[in-house]
PDB file of C-alpha atoms in Angstrom:
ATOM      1  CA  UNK A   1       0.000   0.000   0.000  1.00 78.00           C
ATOM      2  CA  UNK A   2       3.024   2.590   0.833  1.00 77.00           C
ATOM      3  CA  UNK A   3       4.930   1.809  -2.252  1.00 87.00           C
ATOM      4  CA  UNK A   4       1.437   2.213  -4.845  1.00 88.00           C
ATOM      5  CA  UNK A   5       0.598   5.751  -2.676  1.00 81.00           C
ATOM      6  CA  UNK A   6       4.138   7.005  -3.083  1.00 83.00           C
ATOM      7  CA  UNK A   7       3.948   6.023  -6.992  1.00 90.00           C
ATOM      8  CA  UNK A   8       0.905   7.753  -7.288  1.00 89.00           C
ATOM      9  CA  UNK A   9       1.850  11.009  -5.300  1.00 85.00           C
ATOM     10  CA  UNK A  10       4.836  10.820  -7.600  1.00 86.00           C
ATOM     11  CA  UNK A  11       3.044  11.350 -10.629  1.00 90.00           C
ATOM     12  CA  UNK A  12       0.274  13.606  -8.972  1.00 88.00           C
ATOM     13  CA  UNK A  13       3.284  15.701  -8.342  1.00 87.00           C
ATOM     14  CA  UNK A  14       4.704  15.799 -11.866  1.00 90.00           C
ATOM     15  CA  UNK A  15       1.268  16.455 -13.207  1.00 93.00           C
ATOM     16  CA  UNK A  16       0.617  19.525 -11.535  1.00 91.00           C
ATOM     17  CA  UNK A  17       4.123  21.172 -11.473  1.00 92.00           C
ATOM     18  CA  UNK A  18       3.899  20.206 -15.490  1.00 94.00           C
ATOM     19  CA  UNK A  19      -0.136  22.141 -14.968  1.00 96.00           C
ATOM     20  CA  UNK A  20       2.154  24.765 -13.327  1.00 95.00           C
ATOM     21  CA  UNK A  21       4.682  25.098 -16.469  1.00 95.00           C
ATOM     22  CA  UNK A  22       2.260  25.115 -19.163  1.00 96.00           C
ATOM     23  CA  UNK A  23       0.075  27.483 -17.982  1.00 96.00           C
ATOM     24  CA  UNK A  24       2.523  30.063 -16.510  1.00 96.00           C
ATOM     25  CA  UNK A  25       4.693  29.442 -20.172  1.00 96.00           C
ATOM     26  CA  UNK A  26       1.579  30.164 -22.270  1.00 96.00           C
ATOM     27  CA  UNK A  27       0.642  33.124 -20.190  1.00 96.00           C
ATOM     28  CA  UNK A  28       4.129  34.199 -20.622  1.00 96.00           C
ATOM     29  CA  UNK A  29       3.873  33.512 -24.637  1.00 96.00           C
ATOM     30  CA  UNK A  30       0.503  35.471 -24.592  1.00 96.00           C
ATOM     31  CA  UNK A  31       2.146  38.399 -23.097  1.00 95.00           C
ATOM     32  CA  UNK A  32       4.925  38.659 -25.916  1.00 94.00           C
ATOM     33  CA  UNK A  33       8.019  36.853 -24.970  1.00 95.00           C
ATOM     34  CA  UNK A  34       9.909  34.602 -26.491  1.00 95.00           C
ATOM     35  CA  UNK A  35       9.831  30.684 -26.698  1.00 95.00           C
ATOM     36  CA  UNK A  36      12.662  30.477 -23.945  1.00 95.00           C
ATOM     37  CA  UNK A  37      12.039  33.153 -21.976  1.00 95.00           C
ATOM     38  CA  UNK A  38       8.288  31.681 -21.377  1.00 96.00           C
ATOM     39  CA  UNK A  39       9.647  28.170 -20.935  1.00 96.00           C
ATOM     40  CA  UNK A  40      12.017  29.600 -18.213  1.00 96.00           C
ATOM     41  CA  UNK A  41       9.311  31.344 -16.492  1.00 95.00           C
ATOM     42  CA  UNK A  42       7.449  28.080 -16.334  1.00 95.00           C
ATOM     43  CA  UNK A  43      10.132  26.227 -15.221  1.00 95.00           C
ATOM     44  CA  UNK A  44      11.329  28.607 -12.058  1.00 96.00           C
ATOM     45  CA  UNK A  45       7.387  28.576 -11.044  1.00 95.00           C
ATOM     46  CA  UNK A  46       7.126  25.026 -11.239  1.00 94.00           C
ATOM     47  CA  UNK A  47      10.183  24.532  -9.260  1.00 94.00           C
ATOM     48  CA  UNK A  48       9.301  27.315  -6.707  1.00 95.00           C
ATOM     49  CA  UNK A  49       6.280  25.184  -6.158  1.00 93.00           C
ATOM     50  CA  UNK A  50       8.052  21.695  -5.834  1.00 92.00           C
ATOM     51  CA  UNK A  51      10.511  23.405  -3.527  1.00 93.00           C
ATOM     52  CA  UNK A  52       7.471  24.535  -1.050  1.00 93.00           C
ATOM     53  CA  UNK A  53       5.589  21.615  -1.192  1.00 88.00           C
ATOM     54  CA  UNK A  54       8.833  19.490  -0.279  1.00 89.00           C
ATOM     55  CA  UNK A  55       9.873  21.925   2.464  1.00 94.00           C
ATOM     56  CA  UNK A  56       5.833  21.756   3.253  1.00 92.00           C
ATOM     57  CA  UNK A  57       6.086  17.845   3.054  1.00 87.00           C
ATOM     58  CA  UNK A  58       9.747  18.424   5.241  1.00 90.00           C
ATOM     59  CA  UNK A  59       7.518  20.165   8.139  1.00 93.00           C
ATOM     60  CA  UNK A  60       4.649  18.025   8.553  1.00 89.00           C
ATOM     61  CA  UNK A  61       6.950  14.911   8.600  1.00 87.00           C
ATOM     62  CA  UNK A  62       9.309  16.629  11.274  1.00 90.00           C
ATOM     63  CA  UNK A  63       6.063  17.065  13.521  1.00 89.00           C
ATOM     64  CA  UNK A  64       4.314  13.661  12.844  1.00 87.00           C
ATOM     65  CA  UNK A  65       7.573  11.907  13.979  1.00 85.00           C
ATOM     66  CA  UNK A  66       7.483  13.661  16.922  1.00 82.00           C
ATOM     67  CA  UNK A  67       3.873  13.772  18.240  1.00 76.00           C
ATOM     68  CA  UNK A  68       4.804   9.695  17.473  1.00 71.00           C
ATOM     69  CA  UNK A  69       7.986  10.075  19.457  1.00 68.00           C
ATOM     70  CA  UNK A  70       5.745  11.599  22.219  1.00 66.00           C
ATOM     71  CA  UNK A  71       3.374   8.923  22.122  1.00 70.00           C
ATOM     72  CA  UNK A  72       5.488   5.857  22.756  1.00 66.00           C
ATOM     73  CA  UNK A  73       5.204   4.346  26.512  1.00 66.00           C
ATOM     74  CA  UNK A  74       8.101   4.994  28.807  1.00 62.00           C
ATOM     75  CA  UNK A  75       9.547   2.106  28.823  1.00 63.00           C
ATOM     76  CA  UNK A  76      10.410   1.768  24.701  1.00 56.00           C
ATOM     77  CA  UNK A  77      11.293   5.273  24.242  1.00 52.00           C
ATOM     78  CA  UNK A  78      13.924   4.495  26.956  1.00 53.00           C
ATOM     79  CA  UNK A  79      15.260   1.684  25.405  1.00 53.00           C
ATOM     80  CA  UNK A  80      15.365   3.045  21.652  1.00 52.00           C
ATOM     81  CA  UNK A  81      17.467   6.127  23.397  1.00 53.00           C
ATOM     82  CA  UNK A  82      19.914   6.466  25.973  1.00 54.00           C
ATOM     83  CA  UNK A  83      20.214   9.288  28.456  1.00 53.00           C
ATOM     84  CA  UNK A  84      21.672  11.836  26.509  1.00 57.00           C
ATOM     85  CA  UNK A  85      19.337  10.713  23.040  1.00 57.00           C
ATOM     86  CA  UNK A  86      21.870   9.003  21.253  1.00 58.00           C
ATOM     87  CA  UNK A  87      20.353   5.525  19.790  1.00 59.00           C
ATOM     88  CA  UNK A  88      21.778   2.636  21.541  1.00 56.00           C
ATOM     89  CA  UNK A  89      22.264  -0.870  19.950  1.00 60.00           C
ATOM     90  CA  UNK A  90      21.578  -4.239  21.612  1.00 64.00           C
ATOM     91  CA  UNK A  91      24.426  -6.157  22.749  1.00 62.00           C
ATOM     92  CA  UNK A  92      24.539  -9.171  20.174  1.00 65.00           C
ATOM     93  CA  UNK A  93      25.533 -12.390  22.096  1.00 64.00           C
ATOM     94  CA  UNK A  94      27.244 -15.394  20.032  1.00 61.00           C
TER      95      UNK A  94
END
């Protein structure tokens, strides 16, 4: 189920930013500049727009792990972390 939602946010995401370049380049086009200069303009908008949604997608991650972090009992969140929050491994035995 994780790996078909991430393929289809994957191409969700290309769609739009693609939405985002065409329309911005024809608007561009329809105002009188050239074919690059209105391909350029499409292509910083539809990066600007990928950048916020990843820095958008950055944030909400950052605060779902931790409202998850929070939510662990006392007793695993201690053993996944040691005093000062560094990770600690188990000892392996042979």
């Amino acid at each position: 189920m994780f790996k078909a939602s991430r393929e289809v946010a994957g191409l969700l995401g290309i769609t739009v930013i693609g939405a985002i370049l065409t329309a911005r380049q024809s608007a561009s086009l329809r105002a009188g500049h050239d074919a690059a200069d209105a391909f350029l303009s499409g292509y910083r908008a539809g990066l600007l727009v990928a950048a916020v949604l990843v820095a958008l997608g950055g944030v909400v991650a950052w605060v779902s792990l931790r409202n998850a972090e929070a939510t662990l009992p006392p007793d695993a969140a201690g053993a996944a972390a040691g005093a000062d929050g560094v990770t600690v491994a188990e000892p392996v035995t042979v």
